[in-house]
């Protein structure tokens, strides 16, 4: 049994980290996540930490880049004090919110602060999420010039009534345009899709998947819609205005997208993420080098337990077994930064057993799987049952790795519980 | 109208000619408590200042909590101004004896009646007589009690005293003018009622010089004083500090206190012939002071006990399990405590694959079961599951072995030669419009009609013999439901009969779930199997594999459902690196798992067992 979840400790005002974070630092990459907590409108299903201009309580978008850069400077100090600052940055990811609501020059300035502070590793991956509404060729060219390598568009669906239920405002016709511009700018392209929206049929979903494939993206994420507490969608479902997403239909949709993408030359590398197998297969010249990696290495870093610093309101960080998270509201965040204090709201220092539980929980979800050496005796016994139930690949298990089958991916949480001996 | 008695008579020295012992026979909401309140205040034993509504009921609650003595019998002074016939003018002691009011306690009722010479038949003038009242009235008539019929609540606008007068006349063959009309609420007619009781009820008769004999008509446990034994003196006298003996067990105790309730317990110098009062001996368990037993003097014991004593016989059995398994020791302790005040409760430890550790408990009837479980939950803070109630079956196998079965799990496998089940005589009183509905229900429960008769103009009493096993399985709820609540039920055991009974098992993925096994008539086995498999299909969440649910008699499958395998159990998102959230979610899922019981590999939520056993699946709206 893993220990109970630790009560989060208060985070120190100076943000300093314990010496223990240095242990094993050579085996961990370092990434930076920059959160941009702004949206023009809030979509009904979204519970991310983001704010429309009405909700900012005096915080200003135009001040944001400066505040983020100030936190980068704090981070430089903290990591240097902990003597874990010698690593160049492997991945940078701008997420939101809608990062592209800020001028390209703001994104460039924040990226530049990262580069100046720690330097970029060779072949570093630099991604921003983008709303198809809010970018044009000029914007994308500016990103490329600033050092971005990759853009991830929130396409979600190609079917108007599905987009309407999700309250996405973009015109599906715009997807080919923005993808074309990103190609022209020399950026890798990822498309985000959502399936299982109330009212979405299997045929609707097939249409969206086909539309996405027609764009020949380098990477596709497909997330099952989750009805989060406190969202407008949850209220609509509670009032009976909208149907609850059906698990079986979502399972059908997952199987459909996996089959279709695999056929079209994409491999899954994490439960919800697929990347192009190699350049050339989908008939489009890759802008990146032939050896390019199309998986999102930043995304993988979360599942592989690497280090990253999350900049911005509500952002989560992990460095060497210490996790912390920033205050959520942009105004509170601005106050902390202005006072020269760490914006962290809470932190926890993980013990060995909790770290093991996390490794099981996270690594099972990726294609490389979980080394069976991470399991305790009960967990190793459970593997046999999981193979018998068709959830874990027998050949991989024989090699000492727990790797999920297609059915296993759909039941990944149940697999984790069984591996942790519940 | 009689004046209030100015001085009460001295207990232990009262001439039996001036004692009147009576009880009130009434249905539960026909106003017995309010009438008793009025009597207490009119006779002056409770001053107007101290009077509050339902004075005696207050003690009911106290008794449940085991803190104070309940007044099981109240002694009230009353004066007659003028002599009538052999009844002299003067001050009398009226003892009003409480009778337990429901179907499971017929034996206790019969003992209360045996302590009286008269009974007030109290009938709500707006509702008429009910089956239970009728049953108790017959018991009173069997005991040769003088019946004083009274219509209560005549102040109500809905009262129809003329109609119900006819009903009572039809039952008792009395003169309509003999039926008093009172209002317990306003007090109208109550003094006249007390006069009538004094004039008509015979004085108790006994031999003051014989060896002492007192009949126990109630016995309650008080956590401070131990057992309080309520007695009616028949012969001789009992005094404080005297050594007494219980004639059934020959156990001897010293009387620490003896007295009367009026209505608070008041110690006296003793109790003489015909008197009603209480004894305290310091005994801690009501089993040592059993209702119906005879108390005599240890030094000069009587040779013949009073007749009518019998051991309480549990008729209905059910397994009680704590919902939280760690409450098992609390349940054990609670039952040990309840036993002190409930001589009829029996129990022994039992283990269920599905429900864990619990107790097999025996009850006098369904209401007794309900009272005990409610007390366990309310007084001891327990959350309990009760398995479907069962009765006692005698099962004879082909090799001539007979097994007594109170739990379906004890039902022998292999060839069965015969099964015998208890049978009761049931009386159902219903408005005549519902006769058809009630007959249909009884027929469906393997009832055999014995007869029916009109009670008044528009009500009918139906007589059936019926297997007790059919009555314990939600018969009462069905009866109430189908008659808009009007029908009432009474039953008494009449023996056993052989019947074609089988055990139906419910299997999850091939494994029998003991809590759901039931002994039912072969003709109903299929319906039961279907009901339970459908219920469970709705209640058990999908698993990572398909789960067949089957109903079986022995190896033969009679019904089948299946729960398809769960296909999706994964959270797609990573929540922007919020791994803490993912871990918390895992902890929560594991916490949820703890509330699951494993049946083989199938995880069954505790709530599913409760819902399947209580049957509230069909009535609840489907979720989602």
Coordinates of N, CA, C and O in Angstrom, one line a residue, chain B residues 222-363:
Chain B
X222 N -33.7 -1.5 33.5 CA -33.3 -0.1 33.8 C -31.9 -0.1 34.1 O -31.4 -0.8 35.0
X223 N -31.1 0.8 33.5 CA -29.6 0.7 33.6 C -29.2 1.1 35.0 O -28.1 0.7 35.4
X224 N -30.0 1.8 35.8 CA -29.6 2.2 37.1 C -30.0 1.1 38.2 O -29.4 0.8 39.1
X225 N -31.3 0.7 38.0 CA -31.9 -0.1 39.0 C -32.0 -1.6 38.7 O -32.4 -2.4 39.5
X226 N -31.5 -2.0 37.5 CA -31.7 -3.4 37.1 C -33.1 -3.7 36.6 O -33.8 -2.7 36.1
X227 N -33.5 -4.9 36.7 CA -34.8 -5.3 36.2 C -35.9 -4.8 37.1 O -35.9 -5.0 38.3
X228 N -36.9 -4.2 36.5 CA -38.2 -3.8 37.2 C -39.2 -4.8 36.8 O -39.5 -5.0 35.6
X229 N -39.8 -5.6 37.7 CA -40.7 -6.6 37.4 C -42.1 -6.1 37.8 O -42.3 -5.7 38.9
X230 N -43.0 -6.1 36.8 CA -44.4 -5.7 37.1 C -45.3 -6.9 37.4 O -45.3 -7.9 36.6
X231 N -46.0 -6.9 38.5 CA -46.8 -8.1 38.9 C -48.2 -7.7 39.3 O -48.5 -6.6 39.7
X232 N -49.0 -8.7 39.2 CA -50.4 -8.7 39.7 C -50.4 -9.8 40.8 O -50.2 -10.9 40.5
X233 N -50.7 -9.3 42.0 CA -50.9 -10.3 43.1 C -52.2 -11.1 43.0 O -53.2 -10.5 42.7
X234 N -52.1 -12.4 43.1 CA -53.3 -13.2 43.0 C -53.6 -13.6 44.4 O -54.7 -13.3 44.9
X235 N -52.7 -14.4 45.0 CA -53.0 -14.8 46.4 C -51.9 -14.2 47.3 O -50.7 -14.0 46.9
X236 N -52.2 -14.2 48.6 CA -51.2 -13.8 49.6 C -50.7 -12.4 49.5 O -51.3 -11.5 48.9
X237 N -49.5 -12.2 50.0 CA -48.9 -10.9 50.0 C -47.4 -11.0 49.8 O -46.8 -12.0 50.2
X238 N -46.7 -9.9 49.3 CA -45.3 -9.8 49.3 C -44.9 -8.5 50.0 O -45.6 -7.5 49.9
X239 N -43.7 -8.6 50.6 CA -43.2 -7.5 51.4 C -41.8 -7.1 51.1 O -41.0 -8.0 50.5
X240 N -41.3 -5.9 51.4 CA -39.9 -5.5 51.1 C -39.0 -6.4 51.9 O -39.4 -6.9 53.0
X241 N -37.8 -6.6 51.5 CA -36.7 -7.4 52.1 C -37.0 -8.9 52.1 O -36.2 -9.7 52.6
X242 N -38.2 -9.3 51.6 CA -38.6 -10.7 51.6 C -37.8 -11.4 50.5 O -37.5 -10.8 49.5
X243 N -37.5 -12.7 50.8 CA -36.9 -13.5 49.7 C -37.9 -14.1 48.9 O -38.9 -14.8 49.4
X244 N -37.8 -13.9 47.5 CA -38.9 -14.5 46.6 C -38.3 -15.5 45.7 O -37.0 -15.6 45.6
X245 N -39.1 -16.2 45.0 CA -38.7 -17.2 44.1 C -39.5 -17.2 42.8 O -40.7 -17.0 42.8
X246 N -38.8 -17.3 41.7 CA -39.5 -17.4 40.4 C -39.8 -18.9 40.2 O -38.9 -19.8 40.2
X247 N -41.0 -19.2 39.9 CA -41.4 -20.7 39.9 C -40.9 -21.4 38.7 O -40.7 -22.6 38.8
X248 N -40.7 -20.8 37.6 CA -40.2 -21.6 36.4 C -38.8 -21.9 36.5 O -38.4 -23.0 36.1
X249 N -38.0 -21.0 37.1 CA -36.5 -21.3 37.1 C -36.1 -21.6 38.5 O -34.9 -22.0 38.7
X250 N -36.9 -21.5 39.5 CA -36.6 -21.7 40.9 C -35.5 -20.8 41.4 O -34.9 -21.0 42.4
X251 N -35.2 -19.7 40.7 CA -34.2 -18.8 41.1 C -34.8 -17.9 42.2 O -36.0 -17.5 42.2
X252 N -34.0 -17.6 43.2 CA -34.4 -16.8 44.4 C -33.7 -15.5 44.5 O -32.5 -15.4 44.1
X253 N -34.4 -14.5 44.8 CA -33.9 -13.1 44.9 C -34.5 -12.4 46.1 O -35.6 -12.7 46.5
X254 N -33.8 -11.4 46.6 CA -34.3 -10.6 47.7 C -35.1 -9.4 47.1 O -34.6 -8.8 46.2
X255 N -36.2 -9.1 47.6 CA -36.9 -7.9 47.2 C -36.3 -6.6 47.8 O -36.3 -6.4 49.0
X256 N -35.7 -5.8 46.9 CA -35.0 -4.6 47.4 C -36.0 -3.5 47.6 O -35.9 -2.7 48.5
X257 N -37.0 -3.5 46.6 CA -38.0 -2.5 46.7 C -39.3 -3.1 46.1 O -39.3 -3.8 45.2
X258 N -40.4 -2.7 46.7 CA -41.7 -3.1 46.2 C -42.6 -1.8 46.2 O -42.4 -1.0 47.1
X259 N -43.5 -1.7 45.2 CA -44.2 -0.5 45.3 C -45.3 -0.4 44.2 O -45.5 -1.4 43.5
X260 N -45.9 0.8 44.0 CA -46.9 1.0 43.0 C -46.5 2.2 42.2 O -45.7 3.0 42.6
X261 N -47.0 2.3 41.0 CA -46.7 3.5 40.1 C -48.0 4.4 40.2 O -49.1 3.9 39.9
X262 N -47.7 5.6 40.5 CA -48.9 6.5 40.5 C -48.6 7.9 40.1 O -48.8 8.8 40.9
X263 N -48.1 8.2 38.9 CA -47.5 7.2 38.0 C -46.0 7.1 38.2 O -45.4 6.2 37.6
X264 N -45.4 7.9 39.1 CA -44.0 7.7 39.4 C -43.9 6.6 40.4 O -44.8 6.4 41.2
X265 N -42.8 5.8 40.3 CA -42.7 4.7 41.2 C -42.7 5.1 42.7 O -41.9 6.0 43.1
X266 N -43.5 4.5 43.5 CA -43.6 4.9 44.9 C -43.5 3.6 45.7 O -44.3 2.7 45.7
X267 N -42.4 3.5 46.6 CA -42.3 2.3 47.4 C -43.4 2.2 48.4 O -44.0 3.2 48.9
X268 N -43.8 0.9 48.7 CA -44.9 0.7 49.6 C -44.4 -0.4 50.6 O -43.3 -0.9 50.5
X269 N -45.3 -0.6 51.6 CA -45.0 -1.7 52.6 C -45.2 -3.1 52.0 O -45.1 -4.1 52.7
X270 N -45.7 -3.1 50.8 CA -45.9 -4.4 50.2 C -47.1 -4.4 49.2 O -47.6 -3.3 48.9
X271 N -47.5 -5.6 48.7 CA -48.6 -5.7 47.8 C -49.5 -6.9 48.3 O -49.0 -7.9 48.7
X272 N -50.8 -6.6 48.4 CA -51.7 -7.6 48.8 C -52.6 -8.2 47.7 O -52.4 -7.8 46.5
X273 N -53.5 -9.0 48.0 CA -54.4 -9.7 47.0 C -55.0 -8.7 46.1 O -55.6 -7.6 46.5
X274 N -54.9 -9.0 44.8 CA -55.6 -8.1 43.8 C -54.8 -6.9 43.4 O -55.2 -6.2 42.4
X275 N -53.7 -6.6 44.1 CA -53.0 -5.4 43.8 C -52.0 -5.5 42.7 O -51.6 -6.6 42.3
X276 N -51.7 -4.4 42.1 CA -50.8 -4.3 40.9 C -49.6 -3.4 41.3 O -49.9 -2.3 41.8
X277 N -48.4 -3.9 41.1 CA -47.3 -3.0 41.4 C -46.0 -3.5 40.8 O -46.0 -4.3 39.8
X278 N -44.9 -3.1 41.4 CA -43.6 -3.5 40.8 C -42.7 -4.1 41.9 O -42.8 -3.8 43.1
X279 N -41.7 -4.9 41.5 CA -40.6 -5.4 42.4 C -39.3 -5.1 41.8 O -39.1 -5.1 40.6
X280 N -38.3 -4.8 42.7 CA -36.9 -4.6 42.2 C -36.1 -5.5 43.1 O -36.2 -5.5 44.3
X281 N -35.3 -6.4 42.4 CA -34.5 -7.4 43.1 C -33.0 -7.2 42.9 O -32.2 -7.9 43.4
X282 N -32.6 -6.3 42.0 CA -31.2 -6.1 41.7 C -30.8 -7.0 40.6 O -29.6 -7.0 40.1
X283 N -31.7 -7.9 40.0 CA -31.3 -8.7 38.9 C -31.1 -7.9 37.7 O -31.7 -6.8 37.5
X284 N -30.1 -8.3 36.8 CA -29.7 -7.5 35.7 C -30.2 -8.0 34.3 O -29.8 -7.4 33.3
X285 N -30.9 -9.1 34.3 CA -31.2 -9.7 33.0 C -32.7 -10.0 33.0 O -33.1 -10.8 33.9
X286 N -33.5 -9.5 32.1 CA -34.9 -9.8 32.1 C -35.2 -11.3 32.0 O -36.3 -11.8 32.3
X287 N -34.2 -12.1 31.5 CA -34.5 -13.5 31.4 C -34.7 -14.2 32.7 O -35.2 -15.3 32.8
X288 N -34.3 -13.5 33.8 CA -34.5 -14.1 35.1 C -35.8 -13.6 35.7 O -36.1 -13.9 36.8
X289 N -36.5 -12.9 35.0 CA -37.8 -12.4 35.4 C -38.8 -12.4 34.3 O -39.0 -11.3 33.7
X290 N -39.3 -13.5 33.9 CA -39.9 -13.7 32.6 C -41.4 -13.4 32.7 O -42.1 -13.9 33.6
X291 N -41.9 -12.7 31.6 CA -43.3 -12.4 31.6 C -44.1 -13.8 31.6 O -43.7 -14.7 30.9
X292 N -45.1 -13.8 32.4 CA -46.0 -15.0 32.6 C -45.6 -15.9 33.7 O -46.4 -16.8 34.1
X293 N -44.4 -15.7 34.2 CA -43.9 -16.5 35.3 C -44.6 -16.1 36.6 O -45.2 -15.1 36.7
X294 N -44.6 -17.1 37.6 CA -45.2 -16.8 38.9 C -44.2 -16.5 40.0 O -43.2 -17.2 40.1
X295 N -44.4 -15.4 40.7 CA -43.5 -15.1 41.8 C -44.1 -15.6 43.1 O -45.3 -15.4 43.3
X296 N -43.3 -16.3 43.9 CA -43.8 -16.8 45.2 C -42.8 -16.4 46.3 O -41.7 -15.9 46.0
X297 N -43.2 -16.7 47.5 CA -42.3 -16.5 48.6 C -41.3 -17.7 48.7 O -41.7 -18.8 48.5
X298 N -40.1 -17.4 49.0 CA -39.1 -18.4 49.1 C -39.3 -19.3 50.3 O -39.1 -20.5 50.3
X299 N -39.6 -18.6 51.4 CA -39.8 -19.2 52.7 C -41.0 -20.1 52.7 O -41.0 -21.2 53.2
X300 N -42.1 -19.7 52.1 CA -43.3 -20.4 52.1 C -43.9 -20.5 50.7 O -44.8 -19.7 50.3
X301 N -43.2 -21.3 49.8 CA -43.5 -21.3 48.4 C -44.9 -21.9 48.1 O -45.3 -22.8 48.8
X302 N -45.5 -21.4 47.0 CA -46.8 -22.0 46.5 C -46.4 -23.3 45.8 O -45.2 -23.4 45.4
X303 N -47.3 -24.2 45.7 CA -46.9 -25.5 45.1 C -47.4 -25.5 43.6 O -46.7 -26.1 42.8
X304 N -48.4 -24.7 43.3 CA -48.9 -24.7 41.9 C -48.7 -23.3 41.3 O -49.1 -22.3 41.9
X305 N -48.0 -23.3 40.2 CA -47.8 -22.0 39.5 C -49.1 -21.6 38.8 O -49.9 -22.4 38.5
X306 N -49.2 -20.3 38.5 CA -50.4 -19.8 37.8 C -50.3 -20.3 36.4 O -49.2 -20.4 35.8
X307 N -51.4 -20.6 35.7 CA -51.3 -21.2 34.4 C -51.1 -20.1 33.3 O -51.2 -18.9 33.6
X308 N -50.6 -20.6 32.2 CA -50.5 -19.7 31.0 C -49.1 -19.3 30.7 O -48.9 -18.6 29.7
X309 N -48.1 -19.8 31.5 CA -46.8 -19.4 31.2 C -46.2 -20.1 30.0 O -46.4 -21.3 29.9
X310 N -45.5 -19.4 29.1 CA -44.8 -20.1 28.1 C -43.5 -19.3 27.7 O -43.5 -18.1 27.9
X311 N -42.6 -20.0 27.2 CA -41.3 -19.4 26.8 C -41.5 -18.6 25.5 O -42.3 -19.1 24.6
X312 N -40.9 -17.5 25.4 CA -41.0 -16.7 24.1 C -40.4 -17.6 23.0 O -39.4 -18.2 23.2
X313 N -41.1 -17.6 21.9 CA -40.7 -18.4 20.7 C -40.4 -17.6 19.5 O -41.3 -17.0 18.9
X314 N -39.1 -17.5 19.1 CA -38.8 -16.7 17.9 C -39.4 -17.4 16.7 O -39.4 -18.6 16.6
X315 N -40.0 -16.6 15.9 CA -40.7 -17.1 14.7 C -40.1 -16.6 13.4 O -40.3 -17.2 12.4
X316 N -39.4 -15.5 13.5 CA -38.8 -14.9 12.2 C -37.3 -14.7 12.5 O -36.9 -14.3 13.5
X317 N -36.5 -15.1 11.5 CA -35.1 -15.0 11.6 C -34.5 -14.1 10.5 O -35.0 -14.1 9.4
X318 N -33.5 -13.4 10.9 CA -32.8 -12.5 9.9 C -31.4 -12.3 10.3 O -31.1 -12.3 11.5
X319 N -30.5 -12.2 9.3 CA -29.1 -11.9 9.6 C -28.9 -10.4 9.7 O -29.3 -9.7 8.9
X320 N -28.3 -10.0 10.8 CA -28.0 -8.5 10.9 C -26.5 -8.3 10.8 O -25.7 -9.0 11.5
X321 N -26.1 -7.5 9.9 CA -24.7 -7.2 9.6 C -24.4 -5.8 9.7 O -25.1 -5.0 9.1
X322 N -23.2 -5.4 10.3 CA -22.9 -4.0 10.3 C -22.4 -3.6 8.9 O -21.7 -4.4 8.2
X323 N -22.8 -2.5 8.4 CA -22.3 -2.0 7.0 C -20.8 -1.8 7.1 O -20.1 -2.2 6.1
X324 N -20.3 -1.3 8.1 CA -18.9 -1.1 8.3 C -18.4 -2.3 9.2 O -18.8 -2.4 10.3
X325 N -17.7 -3.2 8.5 CA -17.3 -4.4 9.2 C -16.6 -4.2 10.5 O -16.7 -5.1 11.4
X326 N -16.0 -3.1 10.7 CA -15.3 -2.8 12.0 C -16.3 -2.5 13.1 O -15.9 -2.5 14.3
X327 N -17.5 -2.4 12.8 CA -18.5 -2.2 13.8 C -19.0 -3.5 14.5 O -19.9 -3.5 15.3
X328 N -18.5 -4.6 14.0 CA -19.0 -5.9 14.5 C -18.9 -6.0 16.0 O -19.9 -6.4 16.7
X329 N -17.8 -5.6 16.7 CA -17.8 -5.7 18.2 C -18.9 -4.8 18.8 O -19.5 -5.1 19.8
X330 N -19.1 -3.6 18.2 CA -20.2 -2.7 18.7 C -21.5 -3.4 18.6 O -22.4 -3.3 19.5
X331 N -21.8 -4.1 17.5 CA -23.1 -4.8 17.3 C -23.2 -5.9 18.4 O -24.3 -6.0 19.0
X332 N -22.1 -6.6 18.6 CA -22.2 -7.7 19.6 C -22.6 -7.1 21.0 O -23.4 -7.6 21.7
X333 N -21.9 -6.0 21.3 CA -22.1 -5.4 22.6 C -23.6 -4.8 22.7 O -24.2 -5.0 23.7
X334 N -24.0 -4.3 21.6 CA -25.4 -3.7 21.6 C -26.4 -4.8 21.8 O -27.4 -4.6 22.5
X335 N -26.2 -5.9 21.1 CA -27.2 -7.0 21.2 C -27.2 -7.6 22.7 O -28.2 -7.8 23.2
X336 N -26.0 -7.7 23.2 CA -25.9 -8.1 24.6 C -26.7 -7.2 25.6 O -27.3 -7.6 26.5
X337 N -26.6 -5.9 25.3 CA -27.3 -4.9 26.1 C -28.8 -5.0 25.9 O -29.6 -5.0 26.8
X338 N -29.2 -5.1 24.6 CA -30.7 -5.2 24.3 C -31.3 -6.4 24.9 O -32.5 -6.4 25.4
X339 N -30.5 -7.5 24.9 CA -31.0 -8.8 25.5 C -31.5 -8.6 26.9 O -32.4 -9.2 27.4
X340 N -30.8 -7.7 27.6 CA -31.2 -7.5 29.0 C -32.6 -7.0 29.2 O -33.3 -7.3 30.2
X341 N -33.1 -6.3 28.2 CA -34.5 -5.8 28.3 C -35.5 -6.4 27.3 O -36.6 -6.1 27.3
X342 N -35.0 -7.4 26.6 CA -35.9 -8.1 25.6 C -35.7 -9.6 25.7 O -34.8 -10.1 25.1
X343 N -36.6 -10.2 26.4 CA -36.4 -11.7 26.7 C -36.6 -12.5 25.5 O -36.2 -13.6 25.4
X344 N -37.3 -11.9 24.4 CA -37.6 -12.7 23.3 C -36.5 -12.7 22.2 O -36.5 -13.5 21.3
X345 N -35.5 -11.8 22.4 CA -34.5 -11.7 21.3 C -33.5 -12.8 21.5 O -32.9 -13.0 22.6
X346 N -33.2 -13.6 20.4 CA -32.1 -14.5 20.5 C -31.2 -14.3 19.3 O -31.6 -13.8 18.3
X347 N -29.9 -14.6 19.4 CA -29.0 -14.4 18.4 C -27.7 -15.2 18.5 O -27.4 -15.6 19.6
X348 N -27.1 -15.5 17.4 CA -25.8 -16.2 17.4 C -25.0 -15.7 16.3 O -25.5 -15.3 15.3
X349 N -23.6 -15.7 16.4 CA -22.8 -15.2 15.4 C -23.0 -16.0 14.1 O -23.3 -17.2 14.1
X350 N -22.8 -15.3 13.0 CA -23.0 -15.9 11.7 C -22.0 -15.2 10.7 O -21.7 -14.0 10.9
X351 N -21.5 -15.9 9.7 CA -20.6 -15.3 8.7 C -21.2 -15.4 7.3 O -21.8 -16.5 7.0
X352 N -21.2 -14.4 6.6 CA -21.7 -14.4 5.2 C -20.5 -14.0 4.3 O -19.8 -13.1 4.6
X353 N -20.4 -14.8 3.2 CA -19.4 -14.5 2.2 C -19.5 -13.0 1.8 O -18.6 -12.3 1.6
X354 N -20.8 -12.6 1.5 CA -21.0 -11.3 1.0 C -21.0 -10.2 2.0 O -20.6 -9.1 1.7
X355 N -21.5 -10.5 3.2 CA -21.7 -9.4 4.2 C -20.7 -9.4 5.3 O -20.7 -8.5 6.1
X356 N -19.9 -10.5 5.4 CA -18.9 -10.5 6.5 C -19.5 -11.1 7.7 O -20.2 -12.0 7.7
X357 N -19.0 -10.5 8.9 CA -19.4 -11.0 10.2 C -20.7 -10.3 10.7 O -20.8 -9.1 10.6
X358 N -21.6 -11.1 11.2 CA -22.9 -10.6 11.7 C -23.5 -11.6 12.7 O -22.8 -12.4 13.2
X359 N -24.8 -11.4 12.9 CA -25.5 -12.3 13.8 C -26.8 -12.8 13.2 O -27.5 -12.0 12.5
X360 N -27.1 -14.0 13.4 CA -28.4 -14.6 13.0 C -29.3 -14.3 14.2 O -29.0 -14.7 15.3
X361 N -30.4 -13.5 14.0 CA -31.2 -13.1 15.1 C -32.6 -13.7 14.9 O -33.1 -13.8 13.8
X362 N -33.2 -14.1 16.0 CA -34.6 -14.6 16.0 C -35.5 -13.6 16.7 O -35.2 -13.0 17.7
X363 N -36.7 -13.4 16.1 CA -37.6 -12.4 16.5 C -39.0 -13.0 16.7 O -39.3 -14.0 16.0

